[in-house]
């Protein structure tokens, strides 16, 4: 296994992203001096920046989720952990800005089944990340 220093795990409060978090914990336990970055992107397609009440609610939900996930990581003995919240296009931010910001050498994300029409219009976040990221990407499938 590669000697990873910065793992970015993208989460969205789904079963799939929790599986991705658990896989990133397994990998983090193998490394020394590794930093785990847990990120959530509030989708600007679903939550416009000018809808302040909705954006504020989503921000609070995101903070609660990330704090819960951070507690899971800390309980596993990994203390070098950071949480990040961004607003925008999840696939573009995960593959680009967030990966660059944390100097990720591995991105871990789950894969969700979405309806064909939604996939046609929106595309898969994990598919985009695999194609566009400049570092290694691990896709974690649901059991």
CSV table of C-alpha atoms in Angstrom, one decimal:
chain,number,residue,atom,x,y,z
A,1,UNK,CA,0.0,0.0,0.0
A,2,UNK,CA,1.2,3.5,-0.8
A,3,UNK,CA,2.5,5.7,2.0
A,4,UNK,CA,-0.4,8.2,2.2
A,5,UNK,CA,0.0,11.4,4.3
A,6,UNK,CA,-3.3,13.1,3.6
A,7,UNK,CA,-6.6,11.2,3.0
A,8,UNK,CA,-9.6,13.2,1.9
A,9,UNK,CA,-12.9,11.3,2.6
A,10,UNK,CA,-16.0,12.8,1.1
A,11,UNK,CA,-19.2,12.3,3.1
A,12,UNK,CA,-22.9,13.1,2.7
A,13,UNK,CA,-24.6,11.3,5.6
A,14,UNK,CA,-25.5,8.3,3.5
A,15,UNK,CA,-24.7,4.6,4.3
A,16,UNK,CA,-22.2,4.7,1.4
A,17,UNK,CA,-20.3,7.6,2.8
A,18,UNK,CA,-20.2,6.0,6.2
A,19,UNK,CA,-18.7,2.9,4.6
A,20,UNK,CA,-16.1,5.2,2.9
A,21,UNK,CA,-15.3,6.8,6.3
A,22,UNK,CA,-14.8,3.4,7.9
A,23,UNK,CA,-12.5,2.3,5.0
A,24,UNK,CA,-10.5,5.5,5.4
A,25,UNK,CA,-10.1,4.8,9.1
A,26,UNK,CA,-8.7,1.3,8.2
A,27,UNK,CA,-6.2,2.9,5.9
A,28,UNK,CA,-5.3,5.7,8.4
A,29,UNK,CA,-4.5,3.0,11.0
A,30,UNK,CA,-1.8,1.6,8.7
A,31,UNK,CA,0.0,4.9,8.3
A,32,UNK,CA,2.2,7.1,10.5
A,33,UNK,CA,1.8,10.8,10.7
A,34,UNK,CA,-1.2,10.5,8.4
A,35,UNK,CA,-3.9,13.2,8.4
A,36,UNK,CA,-7.6,12.4,7.8
A,37,UNK,CA,-9.7,15.2,6.2
A,38,UNK,CA,-13.5,14.6,6.4
A,39,UNK,CA,-15.3,16.8,3.9
A,40,UNK,CA,-18.9,17.6,3.1
A,41,UNK,CA,-20.0,19.7,0.2
A,42,UNK,CA,-23.4,21.4,0.4
A,43,UNK,CA,-24.7,21.0,-3.2
A,44,UNK,CA,-25.4,24.4,-4.7
A,45,UNK,CA,-27.7,22.8,-7.2
A,46,UNK,CA,-30.0,21.7,-4.4
A,47,UNK,CA,-29.2,24.6,-1.9
A,48,UNK,CA,-28.8,28.0,-3.6
A,49,UNK,CA,-26.5,30.4,-1.9
A,50,UNK,CA,-29.2,33.1,-1.8
A,51,UNK,CA,-31.7,30.9,0.1
A,52,UNK,CA,-30.2,31.9,3.5
A,53,UNK,CA,-32.6,30.0,5.7
A,54,UNK,CA,-32.1,26.7,3.8
A,55,UNK,CA,-28.4,27.3,3.5
A,56,UNK,CA,-28.1,27.9,7.2
A,57,UNK,CA,-30.1,24.8,8.0
A,58,UNK,CA,-27.9,22.7,5.7
A,59,UNK,CA,-24.8,24.2,7.2
A,60,UNK,CA,-26.0,23.1,10.7
A,61,UNK,CA,-26.8,19.6,9.5
A,62,UNK,CA,-23.4,19.4,7.8
A,63,UNK,CA,-21.6,20.5,11.0
A,64,UNK,CA,-23.6,18.0,13.1
A,65,UNK,CA,-22.8,15.2,10.7
A,66,UNK,CA,-19.1,16.0,10.5
A,67,UNK,CA,-18.8,16.3,14.3
A,68,UNK,CA,-20.5,12.8,14.5
A,69,UNK,CA,-18.0,11.4,12.0
A,70,UNK,CA,-15.1,13.1,13.7
A,71,UNK,CA,-16.1,11.4,17.0
A,72,UNK,CA,-16.1,8.0,15.3
A,73,UNK,CA,-12.6,8.7,14.0
A,74,UNK,CA,-11.3,9.9,17.3
A,75,UNK,CA,-12.9,6.8,19.1
A,76,UNK,CA,-10.8,4.7,16.7
A,77,UNK,CA,-7.6,6.3,18.0
A,78,UNK,CA,-6.9,8.6,15.0
A,79,UNK,CA,-6.3,12.1,16.4
A,80,UNK,CA,-5.0,13.9,13.3
A,81,UNK,CA,-8.3,14.7,11.8
A,82,UNK,CA,-9.9,17.7,10.3
A,83,UNK,CA,-13.4,18.5,9.1
A,84,UNK,CA,-14.3,20.7,6.1
A,85,UNK,CA,-17.5,22.2,4.7
A,86,UNK,CA,-17.8,23.8,1.3
A,87,UNK,CA,-20.7,25.0,-0.8
A,88,UNK,CA,-20.8,24.3,-4.5
A,89,UNK,CA,-20.6,21.4,-6.9
A,90,UNK,CA,-19.6,18.3,-4.9
A,91,UNK,CA,-17.8,16.5,-7.7
A,92,UNK,CA,-15.8,19.5,-8.8
A,93,UNK,CA,-14.9,20.6,-5.3
A,94,UNK,CA,-13.9,17.1,-4.1
A,95,UNK,CA,-11.7,16.3,-7.2
A,96,UNK,CA,-10.2,19.8,-7.4
A,97,UNK,CA,-10.3,22.5,-4.7
A,98,UNK,CA,-10.6,20.3,-1.7
A,99,UNK,CA,-8.0,17.7,-2.8
A,100,UNK,CA,-5.6,20.6,-3.5
A,101,UNK,CA,-6.4,22.4,-0.3
A,102,UNK,CA,-5.5,19.4,1.9
A,103,UNK,CA,-2.7,18.1,-0.4
A,104,UNK,CA,-4.6,14.8,-0.7
A,105,UNK,CA,-2.7,11.8,-2.0
A,106,UNK,CA,-5.9,9.7,-1.7
A,107,UNK,CA,-9.5,10.5,-2.0
A,108,UNK,CA,-12.0,8.0,-0.6
A,109,UNK,CA,-15.7,8.2,-1.5
A,110,UNK,CA,-18.7,5.9,-1.5
A,111,UNK,CA,-20.8,5.2,-4.6
A,112,UNK,CA,-24.6,5.5,-4.6
A,113,UNK,CA,-27.1,4.1,-6.9
A,114,UNK,CA,-29.0,6.9,-8.5
A,115,UNK,CA,-31.8,6.9,-11.0
A,116,UNK,CA,-30.9,6.8,-14.6
A,117,UNK,CA,-32.4,10.2,-15.4
A,118,UNK,CA,-30.7,11.8,-12.4
A,119,UNK,CA,-27.4,10.2,-13.5
A,120,UNK,CA,-27.9,11.5,-17.0
A,121,UNK,CA,-28.4,15.1,-15.9
A,122,UNK,CA,-26.1,15.3,-12.9
A,123,UNK,CA,-23.5,12.5,-13.5
A,124,UNK,CA,-21.9,10.5,-10.7
A,125,UNK,CA,-19.8,12.3,-8.2
A,126,UNK,CA,-17.5,9.3,-7.8
A,127,UNK,CA,-17.2,8.8,-11.5
A,128,UNK,CA,-16.2,12.4,-11.9
A,129,UNK,CA,-13.7,12.3,-9.1
A,130,UNK,CA,-12.1,9.2,-10.5
A,131,UNK,CA,-11.7,10.9,-13.9
A,132,UNK,CA,-10.6,14.3,-12.7
A,133,UNK,CA,-8.6,13.9,-9.5
A,134,UNK,CA,-4.8,14.2,-9.7
A,135,UNK,CA,-4.3,11.7,-6.9
A,136,UNK,CA,-5.3,8.2,-6.2
A,137,UNK,CA,-9.0,7.5,-5.6
A,138,UNK,CA,-10.7,4.7,-3.8
A,139,UNK,CA,-14.3,4.0,-4.4
A,140,UNK,CA,-16.0,2.1,-1.6
A,141,UNK,CA,-19.0,0.0,-2.5
A,142,UNK,CA,-21.9,-0.7,-0.1
A,143,UNK,CA,-22.1,-4.3,1.3
